[in-house]
Amino acid sequence: MSETFDFDRLINRRGTFSYKWDSDADPDMLPMWVADMDFETAPAVLEAVRHRAAHGIYGYTRVPDAFYESLIGWFARRHKFRFTREDILYTTGVVPGLSCTIKALTTPGDKVVILTPVYNLFFTSIRNNGCLASESPLVVKDDRYTIDFADLEKKLSDPAARVMLMCNPHNPGGRVWTPEELARVGELARRHRVTVISDEIHGEFVFKGRRYTPFAAAPGNSLRESVMLTSTSKSFNTAGLQIAAIITAAPALRAKIERAVNVNEVCDVNPFGPAAAVAAYNEGEAWLDALIAYIEENDRTLRAFFAGHLPDFPVMPLEGTYLEWVDISALGADSRTVQASLKEHEKVWLNAGMNYGEDVGRHYLRINIACPRSRLTEGLKRIEAGLKRLKTA
C-alpha cells in the first residue's frame, strides 16, 4: 500500500525565526517570495532529526561515510548518474560552495558568464570574489526561455572569462535544460577553456514530460571538466540544516576548491545536516514524488486562475522548480515598483524580477507556489486584486 502525505495542512511558521515568514512583522502579510516551502519535510527526515536531537549533545560534527554513500546511491538510482566518494566535497550550502569554487578558479577582475535572468545570489557570489558578471541574456521563444548560443559564445570567448555559472534547472523561468542544450554549452565552454560550475539544487523538481539531466551527464560533458553543486535543501525543505555537496572528478580542481572551502571557513556542518540528508536520500523518495505531483497541481491551479482572471499577464510554462515567472509588462511599471505596491496594499510578498537581472527581469514577478493549495488560492486572489488595481490606476 502506497504512503499518503498531507500537503494541504496549514502550518503556522510565524515566531520560528523563519526568514520567509518573520522578515515582515505584519501578521497579515502572505509571503510567496524566497524559495522555501511551507511543507513539513519527509517523515524519515523528521525522525532522523528527532533522534539526533534526543542525544542532547550538539558538538563539532564529522560528516559520516553514510552521507557520501546516500548521495551516490540517490544519483545512481534516481538519475542514472554515477560519481565516486573521492569526487565529493561537503560544505554548509550551495551558495557558499559556489563562492568557494569561484574563488578557487578565478582572480579578482576575471569575468564569470551567466545566463540571465538568474538566481540573484549568483551576482553576489561573483561580486564578493572581486569578479565581473558577464551576462548572456536568455531569449523568449515559443513562450519559454532559450539560450542565445551566438551571444553565449561571444561571452565565453572573452579572454577574461574563466568560469560559467549554470542554473540547472533554471531559476527563474523554470526551464529544464535538455541534454542537447547542456551538451552545446559544454562544447562551447571547452572550446574557450571556461570551466562550468552547475548549481543543480532544483534538480528534483521536474514535471511530467521533462527529465533532469545533470550538466556533467550530457553528451560530451563530464565531471572531469566541470563542477556540480547539490543539496537536499530545496527538495526536502532542509535549507536551515546546512549541508551541501560540491562534486568534481578533477583532482587538481577539487584540491583548489577544498582549499577555498577551508579559507572561507565553510567546512563545518551542524549535527543535524548529515543525519537529515542520509534519511532523505535513503528513505524520502516516495514523499518527494508525492510532493512533486502536488506542486504540479499547484502550477495547474495558478495557470487556470491567470487564464480566467488575469489574461493580460502571461505565465511562462513551468517545466521545473516551484517558482512561477509572470510577465507584467501590461502595467508599464518596473517589477520593483509593482512588488512594493502589492506588498503594501494587498499584503502579498512576491519577488521582483529585477533581482535576477535589472533589464531582463524588469517586467516580471516571481511567485513561489510551494505551499498548501488554500494558501496559494488566497495569494492568487490578492495578486489579482493588486494587478487589476495597478492596471486601472
Coordinates of N, CA, C and O in Angstrom, one line a residue, residues 200-349:
E200 N 22.7 22.7 -9.2 CA 21.6 21.8 -9.6 C 20.7 21.5 -8.4 O 20.1 20.4 -8.2
I201 N 20.6 22.5 -7.5 CA 19.8 22.4 -6.3 C 18.3 22.2 -6.6 O 17.6 21.6 -5.7
H202 N 17.8 22.6 -7.7 CA 16.4 22.3 -8.1 C 16.2 21.1 -9.0 O 15.1 20.9 -9.5
G203 N 17.2 20.3 -9.0 CA 17.2 19.1 -10.0 C 16.0 18.1 -9.8 O 15.6 17.5 -10.7
E204 N 15.5 18.1 -8.6 CA 14.5 17.1 -8.3 C 13.1 17.6 -8.7 O 12.2 16.8 -8.9
F205 N 12.9 18.9 -8.9 CA 11.6 19.5 -9.3 C 11.5 19.6 -10.8 O 11.7 20.6 -11.4
V206 N 11.1 18.4 -11.4 CA 10.9 18.4 -12.8 C 9.6 17.7 -13.0 O 9.3 16.7 -12.4
F207 N 8.7 18.3 -13.9 CA 7.4 17.8 -14.1 C 7.3 16.8 -15.2 O 8.2 16.6 -16.0
K208 N 6.1 16.2 -15.4 CA 5.9 15.1 -16.4 C 6.2 15.6 -17.8 O 5.9 16.8 -18.1
G209 N 6.9 14.8 -18.5 CA 7.3 15.1 -19.9 C 8.7 15.7 -19.9 O 9.2 16.0 -21.0
R210 N 9.3 16.0 -18.8 CA 10.6 16.5 -18.8 C 11.5 15.6 -17.9 O 11.1 14.8 -17.1
R211 N 12.8 15.8 -18.1 CA 13.8 15.0 -17.4 C 15.0 15.8 -17.0 O 15.5 16.5 -17.9
Y212 N 15.3 15.8 -15.8 CA 16.5 16.5 -15.3 C 17.8 15.7 -15.7 O 17.9 14.5 -15.5
T213 N 18.7 16.4 -16.4 CA 20.0 15.9 -16.8 C 21.1 16.7 -16.1 O 21.2 17.9 -16.3
P214 N 21.8 16.0 -15.2 CA 23.0 16.7 -14.6 C 23.9 17.3 -15.8 O 24.1 16.6 -16.8
F215 N 24.4 18.5 -15.6 CA 25.2 19.1 -16.7 C 26.3 18.1 -17.1 O 26.5 17.9 -18.3
A216 N 27.0 17.4 -16.1 CA 28.1 16.6 -16.5 C 27.7 15.3 -17.2 O 28.5 14.5 -17.7
A217 N 26.4 15.0 -17.1 CA 25.8 13.7 -17.8 C 25.5 14.0 -19.2 O 25.2 13.0 -19.9
A218 N 25.4 15.2 -19.7 CA 25.1 15.5 -21.1 C 26.2 15.0 -22.0 O 27.4 14.9 -21.6
P219 N 25.9 14.6 -23.3 CA 26.9 14.1 -24.2 C 28.1 15.0 -24.3 O 27.9 16.2 -24.6
G220 N 29.3 14.5 -24.2 CA 30.5 15.2 -24.3 C 31.0 15.9 -23.0 O 32.1 16.3 -22.9
N221 N 30.1 16.1 -22.0 CA 30.4 16.7 -20.8 C 30.9 15.7 -19.8 O 30.6 14.5 -19.9
S222 N 31.6 16.1 -18.7 CA 32.0 15.2 -17.7 C 32.3 15.9 -16.4 O 32.6 17.2 -16.4
L223 N 32.4 15.2 -15.3 CA 32.8 15.8 -14.0 C 34.3 16.0 -14.0 O 34.8 16.7 -13.1
R224 N 35.0 15.6 -15.0 CA 36.5 15.8 -15.1 C 36.8 17.2 -15.5 O 37.9 17.7 -15.3
E225 N 35.8 17.9 -16.1 CA 36.0 19.3 -16.6 C 35.0 20.3 -16.1 O 34.9 21.4 -16.5
S226 N 34.1 19.9 -15.1 CA 33.1 20.7 -14.6 C 32.9 20.5 -13.1 O 33.5 19.5 -12.6
V227 N 32.1 21.3 -12.5 CA 31.8 21.2 -11.1 C 30.3 21.3 -10.9 O 29.6 22.1 -11.5
M228 N 29.8 20.4 -10.1 CA 28.3 20.3 -9.8 C 28.1 20.5 -8.3 O 28.8 20.0 -7.5
L229 N 27.0 21.3 -8.0 CA 26.7 21.5 -6.6 C 25.2 21.1 -6.4 O 24.3 21.4 -7.2
T230 N 25.0 20.4 -5.3 CA 23.6 19.9 -5.0 C 23.4 19.8 -3.5 O 24.4 19.9 -2.7
S231 N 22.1 19.7 -3.1 CA 21.8 19.6 -1.7 C 20.3 19.2 -1.6 O 19.6 19.2 -2.5
T232 N 20.0 18.7 -0.4 CA 18.6 18.4 -0.1 C 17.8 19.6 0.3 O 16.6 19.5 0.5
S233 N 18.4 20.7 0.3 CA 17.8 21.9 1.0 C 16.5 22.4 0.3 O 15.5 22.8 0.9
K234 N 16.4 22.3 -1.1 CA 15.2 22.6 -1.8 C 14.2 21.4 -1.8 O 13.1 21.6 -1.5
S235 N 14.7 20.3 -2.2 CA 13.9 19.2 -2.5 C 13.2 18.6 -1.2 O 12.1 18.2 -1.3
F236 N 13.9 18.7 -0.1 CA 13.3 18.2 1.2 C 13.1 19.3 2.2 O 12.8 19.0 3.4
N237 N 13.2 20.6 1.8 CA 12.9 21.7 2.6 C 13.8 21.7 3.9 O 13.3 21.9 5.0
T238 N 15.1 21.5 3.7 CA 16.0 21.4 4.8 C 17.1 22.5 4.8 O 18.2 22.3 5.3
A239 N 16.8 23.7 4.2 CA 17.9 24.7 4.0 C 18.5 25.1 5.3 O 19.7 25.4 5.4
G240 N 17.7 25.1 6.4 CA 18.3 25.5 7.7 C 19.2 24.5 8.3 O 19.9 24.9 9.3
L241 N 19.3 23.3 7.8 CA 20.2 22.3 8.3 C 21.6 22.3 7.7 O 22.5 21.7 8.2
Q242 N 21.7 23.0 6.6 CA 23.0 23.5 6.1 C 24.0 22.4 5.9 O 25.0 22.2 6.6
I243 N 23.8 21.7 4.8 CA 24.8 20.8 4.2 C 24.6 20.7 2.7 O 23.5 20.6 2.3
A244 N 25.7 20.7 2.0 CA 25.6 20.6 0.5 C 26.9 19.9 0.0 O 27.9 19.7 0.7
A245 N 26.8 19.5 -1.2 CA 27.9 18.7 -1.9 C 28.5 19.5 -3.1 O 27.7 20.0 -3.9
I246 N 29.8 19.6 -3.2 CA 30.5 20.1 -4.3 C 31.1 18.9 -5.0 O 31.9 18.1 -4.3
I247 N 30.9 18.6 -6.3 CA 31.3 17.4 -6.9 C 32.1 17.6 -8.2 O 31.6 18.3 -9.1
T248 N 33.3 17.1 -8.2 CA 34.1 17.2 -9.4 C 35.0 16.0 -9.4 O 35.5 15.6 -8.4
A249 N 35.3 15.5 -10.6 CA 36.3 14.4 -10.8 C 37.7 14.8 -11.2 O 38.5 14.0 -11.5
A250 N 37.9 16.1 -11.1 CA 39.2 16.7 -11.5 C 40.0 16.9 -10.2 O 39.7 17.8 -9.4
P251 N 41.0 16.0 -9.9 CA 41.7 16.1 -8.6 C 42.4 17.5 -8.3 O 42.3 18.0 -7.2
A252 N 43.0 18.1 -9.3 CA 43.7 19.4 -9.1 C 42.6 20.5 -8.8 O 42.8 21.3 -7.9
L253 N 41.5 20.4 -9.5 CA 40.5 21.4 -9.3 C 39.9 21.2 -8.0 O 39.6 22.2 -7.2
R254 N 39.6 20.0 -7.6 CA 39.0 19.7 -6.3 C 39.9 20.1 -5.2 O 39.4 20.7 -4.2
A255 N 41.2 20.0 -5.3 CA 42.1 20.4 -4.3 C 42.0 21.9 -4.1 O 42.1 22.5 -3.0
K256 N 41.9 22.7 -5.2 CA 41.8 24.1 -5.1 C 40.5 24.5 -4.4 O 40.5 25.5 -3.6
I257 N 39.4 23.8 -4.8 CA 38.1 24.1 -4.2 C 38.2 23.8 -2.7 O 37.7 24.6 -1.8
E258 N 38.8 22.7 -2.3 CA 38.8 22.3 -0.9 C 39.6 23.3 -0.1 O 39.2 23.7 1.0
R259 N 40.7 23.9 -0.7 CA 41.4 24.9 -0.1 C 40.6 26.2 0.2 O 40.6 26.8 1.2
A260 N 39.8 26.5 -0.8 CA 38.9 27.7 -0.7 C 37.8 27.5 0.3 O 37.4 28.4 1.1
V261 N 37.3 26.3 0.4 CA 36.3 26.0 1.4 C 36.9 26.2 2.8 O 36.2 26.7 3.7
N262 N 38.1 25.8 3.0 CA 38.8 26.0 4.3 C 39.1 27.4 4.6 O 39.0 27.9 5.7
V263 N 39.6 28.1 3.5 CA 39.9 29.5 3.7 C 38.7 30.3 4.0 O 38.7 31.2 4.9
N264 N 37.6 30.0 3.4 CA 36.3 30.7 3.7 C 35.6 30.2 5.0 O 34.6 30.7 5.4
E265 N 36.2 29.2 5.6 CA 35.7 28.6 6.8 C 34.2 28.2 6.7 O 33.4 28.5 7.6
V266 N 33.9 27.5 5.6 CA 32.5 26.9 5.5 C 32.7 25.4 5.4 O 32.0 24.7 4.6
C267 N 33.5 24.8 6.2 CA 33.8 23.4 6.2 C 33.3 22.7 7.4 O 33.5 21.5 7.5
D268 N 32.6 23.3 8.3 CA 32.0 22.7 9.5 C 30.5 22.7 9.4 O 29.9 23.8 9.3
V269 N 29.8 21.6 9.4 CA 28.4 21.5 9.4 C 27.8 21.2 10.7 O 28.5 20.8 11.7
N270 N 26.5 21.4 10.9 CA 25.9 21.2 12.2 C 25.5 19.7 12.4 O 25.5 19.0 11.4
P271 N 25.2 19.3 13.6 CA 24.9 17.8 13.8 C 23.7 17.3 13.0 O 23.6 16.1 12.8
F272 N 22.8 18.2 12.6 CA 21.5 17.7 12.0 C 21.6 17.5 10.5 O 20.8 16.7 9.9
G273 N 22.5 18.3 9.9 CA 22.5 18.2 8.4 C 22.8 16.9 7.8 O 22.1 16.3 7.0
P274 N 23.9 16.2 8.3 CA 24.2 14.9 7.7 C 23.1 13.9 8.0 O 22.7 13.1 7.1
A275 N 22.6 13.9 9.2 CA 21.5 12.9 9.6 C 20.3 13.1 8.7 O 19.7 12.1 8.2
A276 N 19.9 14.4 8.4 CA 18.8 14.6 7.6 C 19.0 14.2 6.2 O 18.1 13.7 5.5
A277 N 20.2 14.5 5.6 CA 20.5 14.2 4.2 C 20.5 12.7 4.0 O 19.9 12.2 3.0
V278 N 21.1 11.9 4.9 CA 21.1 10.5 4.8 C 19.7 9.9 4.8 O 19.3 9.1 3.9
A279 N 18.8 10.4 5.7 CA 17.4 10.0 5.7 C 16.7 10.3 4.5 O 15.9 9.5 3.9
A280 N 16.9 11.5 4.0 CA 16.2 12.0 2.8 C 16.6 11.1 1.6 O 15.7 10.6 0.8
Y281 N 17.9 10.9 1.3 CA 18.3 10.2 0.2 C 18.0 8.7 0.3 O 17.7 8.1 -0.7
N282 N 18.0 8.2 1.5 CA 17.8 6.7 1.6 C 16.3 6.3 1.8 O 15.9 5.2 1.4
E283 N 15.5 7.3 2.3 CA 14.1 6.9 2.7 C 13.0 7.9 2.2 O 11.9 7.7 2.5
G284 N 13.4 9.0 1.5 CA 12.5 10.0 1.2 C 11.9 10.1 -0.2 O 11.2 11.0 -0.5
E285 N 12.2 9.1 -1.0 CA 11.8 9.2 -2.4 C 10.3 9.2 -2.6 O 9.8 10.0 -3.5
A286 N 9.5 8.4 -1.9 CA 8.1 8.3 -2.1 C 7.5 9.7 -1.7 O 6.6 10.2 -2.4
W287 N 8.0 10.3 -0.6 CA 7.5 11.6 -0.2 C 7.8 12.6 -1.3 O 6.9 13.4 -1.6
L288 N 9.0 12.6 -1.8 CA 9.3 13.6 -2.8 C 8.5 13.4 -4.1 O 8.0 14.4 -4.6
D289 N 8.2 12.2 -4.5 CA 7.4 12.0 -5.7 C 6.0 12.6 -5.4 O 5.4 13.2 -6.3
A290 N 5.4 12.4 -4.2 CA 4.1 12.9 -3.9 C 4.1 14.4 -3.9 O 3.2 15.1 -4.3
L291 N 5.2 15.0 -3.3 CA 5.3 16.4 -3.3 C 5.4 17.0 -4.7 O 4.7 18.0 -5.0
I292 N 6.1 16.5 -5.6 CA 6.2 17.0 -6.9 C 4.9 17.0 -7.6 O 4.5 17.9 -8.3
A293 N 4.1 15.9 -7.4 CA 2.8 15.8 -8.0 C 1.9 16.9 -7.4 O 1.1 17.5 -8.2
Y294 N 2.0 17.2 -6.2 CA 1.2 18.3 -5.5 C 1.6 19.6 -6.1 O 0.7 20.4 -6.4
I295 N 2.9 19.9 -6.2 CA 3.3 21.2 -6.8 C 2.9 21.3 -8.2 O 2.5 22.4 -8.7
E296 N 2.9 20.2 -9.0 CA 2.5 20.3 -10.4 C 1.0 20.7 -10.4 O 0.6 21.4 -11.3
E297 N 0.2 20.2 -9.5 CA -1.2 20.6 -9.5 C -1.4 22.0 -9.0 O -2.2 22.7 -9.5
N298 N -0.5 22.5 -8.2 CA -0.5 23.9 -7.8 C -0.2 24.8 -9.1 O -0.8 25.8 -9.3
D299 N 0.7 24.3 -9.9 CA 1.0 25.0 -11.1 C -0.2 25.1 -12.0 O -0.5 26.1 -12.6
R300 N -0.9 24.0 -12.2 CA -2.1 24.0 -13.0 C -3.2 24.9 -12.4 O -3.9 25.6 -13.1
T301 N -3.3 25.0 -11.1 CA -4.2 25.9 -10.4 C -3.9 27.3 -10.7 O -4.8 28.1 -11.1
L302 N -2.6 27.7 -10.6 CA -2.2 29.0 -10.9 C -2.5 29.4 -12.4 O -3.0 30.5 -12.7
R303 N -2.1 28.5 -13.3 CA -2.3 28.8 -14.7 C -3.8 29.0 -15.0 O -4.2 29.9 -15.8
A304 N -4.7 28.1 -14.5 CA -6.1 28.3 -14.7 C -6.6 29.6 -14.2 O -7.4 30.3 -14.8
F305 N -6.1 30.0 -13.0 CA -6.5 31.3 -12.4 C -6.1 32.5 -13.3 O -6.9 33.4 -13.5
F306 N -4.8 32.5 -13.7 CA -4.4 33.6 -14.5 C -5.1 33.6 -15.9 O -5.5 34.7 -16.3
A307 N -5.4 32.5 -16.5 CA -6.1 32.4 -17.7 C -7.5 33.0 -17.6 O -8.0 33.7 -18.5
G308 N -8.1 32.7 -16.4 CA -9.5 33.1 -16.3 C -9.7 34.5 -15.7 O -10.7 35.2 -16.0
H309 N -8.7 34.9 -14.9 CA -8.9 36.2 -14.2 C -7.8 37.3 -14.6 O -8.1 38.5 -14.4
L310 N -6.7 36.9 -15.1 CA -5.6 37.8 -15.4 C -5.0 37.5 -16.7 O -3.8 37.3 -16.8
P311 N -5.8 37.5 -17.8 CA -5.3 37.0 -19.1 C -4.2 38.0 -19.7 O -3.5 37.6 -20.6
D312 N -4.1 39.2 -19.2 CA -3.1 40.2 -19.7 C -1.7 39.9 -19.1 O -0.8 40.7 -19.5
F313 N -1.6 38.9 -18.2 CA -0.3 38.7 -17.6 C 0.1 37.3 -17.8 O -0.2 36.3 -17.1
P314 N 0.9 37.0 -18.9 CA 1.3 35.7 -19.3 C 2.2 35.0 -18.3 O 3.1 35.7 -17.7
V315 N 2.0 33.8 -18.0 CA 2.8 33.0 -17.1 C 3.7 32.1 -18.0 O 3.2 31.3 -18.8
M316 N 5.0 32.1 -17.8 CA 5.9 31.3 -18.5 C 5.7 29.8 -18.2 O 5.5 29.5 -17.0
P317 N 5.6 28.9 -19.2 CA 5.5 27.5 -18.8 C 6.5 27.0 -17.8 O 7.7 27.3 -18.0
L318 N 6.0 26.3 -16.8 CA 6.9 25.8 -15.8 C 7.3 24.3 -16.0 O 6.4 23.4 -15.9
E319 N 8.5 24.1 -16.4 CA 9.0 22.7 -16.6 C 9.6 22.1 -15.4 O 9.6 20.9 -15.2
G320 N 10.1 23.0 -14.5 CA 10.7 22.5 -13.3 C 10.8 23.7 -12.3 O 10.5 24.8 -12.6
T321 N 11.3 23.4 -11.1 CA 11.3 24.3 -9.9 C 9.8 24.5 -9.4 O 8.9 23.9 -10.0
Y322 N 9.7 25.3 -8.4 CA 8.3 25.7 -7.9 C 8.2 27.2 -7.9 O 7.5 27.8 -7.1
L323 N 8.8 27.8 -8.9 CA 8.9 29.3 -9.0 C 8.3 29.8 -10.3 O 8.9 29.6 -11.4
E324 N 7.1 30.4 -10.2 CA 6.5 30.9 -11.4 C 7.1 32.2 -11.9 O 7.5 33.0 -11.0
W325 N 7.1 32.5 -13.2 CA 7.6 33.7 -13.7 C 6.6 34.4 -14.6 O 6.2 33.8 -15.6
V326 N 6.1 35.5 -14.1 CA 4.9 36.1 -14.7 C 5.3 37.5 -15.3 O 5.9 38.3 -14.7
D327 N 4.8 37.6 -16.6 CA 5.1 38.8 -17.4 C 4.1 39.9 -17.0 O 2.9 39.8 -17.1
I328 N 4.6 41.0 -16.4 CA 3.7 42.1 -16.0 C 3.9 43.4 -16.9 O 3.6 44.5 -16.5
S329 N 4.4 43.2 -18.1 CA 4.7 44.3 -19.0 C 3.4 45.1 -19.3 O 3.5 46.3 -19.6
A330 N 2.2 44.5 -19.2 CA 1.0 45.2 -19.4 C 0.8 46.4 -18.5 O 0.0 47.3 -18.8
L331 N 1.5 46.4 -17.4 CA 1.3 47.5 -16.4 C 2.2 48.7 -16.8 O 1.9 49.8 -16.3
G332 N 3.2 48.5 -17.5 CA 4.1 49.6 -17.9 C 5.0 50.1 -16.8 O 5.6 51.1 -16.9
A333 N 5.0 49.4 -15.7 CA 5.8 49.7 -14.5 C 6.9 48.7 -14.3 O 6.7 47.5 -14.7
D334 N 8.0 49.1 -13.6 CA 9.0 48.1 -13.4 C 8.6 47.2 -12.2 O 7.8 47.5 -11.4
S335 N 9.3 46.0 -12.1 CA 8.8 45.0 -11.2 C 9.1 45.4 -9.7 O 8.3 44.9 -8.9
R336 N 10.1 46.2 -9.5 CA 10.3 46.6 -8.1 C 9.2 47.5 -7.6 O 8.7 47.3 -6.4
T337 N 8.7 48.3 -8.4 CA 7.6 49.2 -8.1 C 6.3 48.4 -7.8 O 5.6 48.6 -6.9
V338 N 6.1 47.4 -8.7 CA 4.9 46.6 -8.6 C 5.0 45.7 -7.4 O 4.0 45.5 -6.6
Q339 N 6.1 45.1 -7.1 CA 6.3 44.2 -6.0 C 6.1 45.0 -4.7 O 5.4 44.5 -3.8
A340 N 6.6 46.2 -4.6 CA 6.4 47.1 -3.4 C 4.9 47.4 -3.2 O 4.4 47.5 -2.1
S341 N 4.2 47.7 -4.3 CA 2.8 48.1 -4.2 C 2.0 46.9 -3.8 O 1.1 47.1 -2.9
L342 N 2.2 45.7 -4.3 CA 1.4 44.6 -3.9 C 1.7 44.3 -2.4 O 0.8 43.9 -1.7
K343 N 2.9 44.4 -2.0 CA 3.3 44.2 -0.6 C 2.6 45.2 0.3 O 2.0 44.8 1.4
E344 N 2.5 46.4 -0.1 CA 1.9 47.5 0.8 C 0.4 47.4 0.8 O -0.2 47.4 1.9
H345 N -0.2 47.2 -0.3 CA -1.7 47.3 -0.4 C -2.4 45.9 -0.2 O -3.4 45.9 0.4
E346 N -1.9 44.9 -0.9 CA -2.6 43.6 -0.8 C -2.0 42.6 0.2 O -2.5 41.5 0.4
K347 N -0.9 43.0 0.8 CA -0.2 42.2 1.8 C 0.2 40.9 1.2 O 0.1 39.8 1.9
V348 N 0.7 40.9 0.0 CA 1.3 39.7 -0.6 C 2.7 40.0 -1.1 O 2.9 41.0 -1.8
W349 N 3.6 39.2 -0.7 CA 5.1 39.4 -0.9 C 5.6 38.5 -2.0 O 5.7 37.3 -1.8

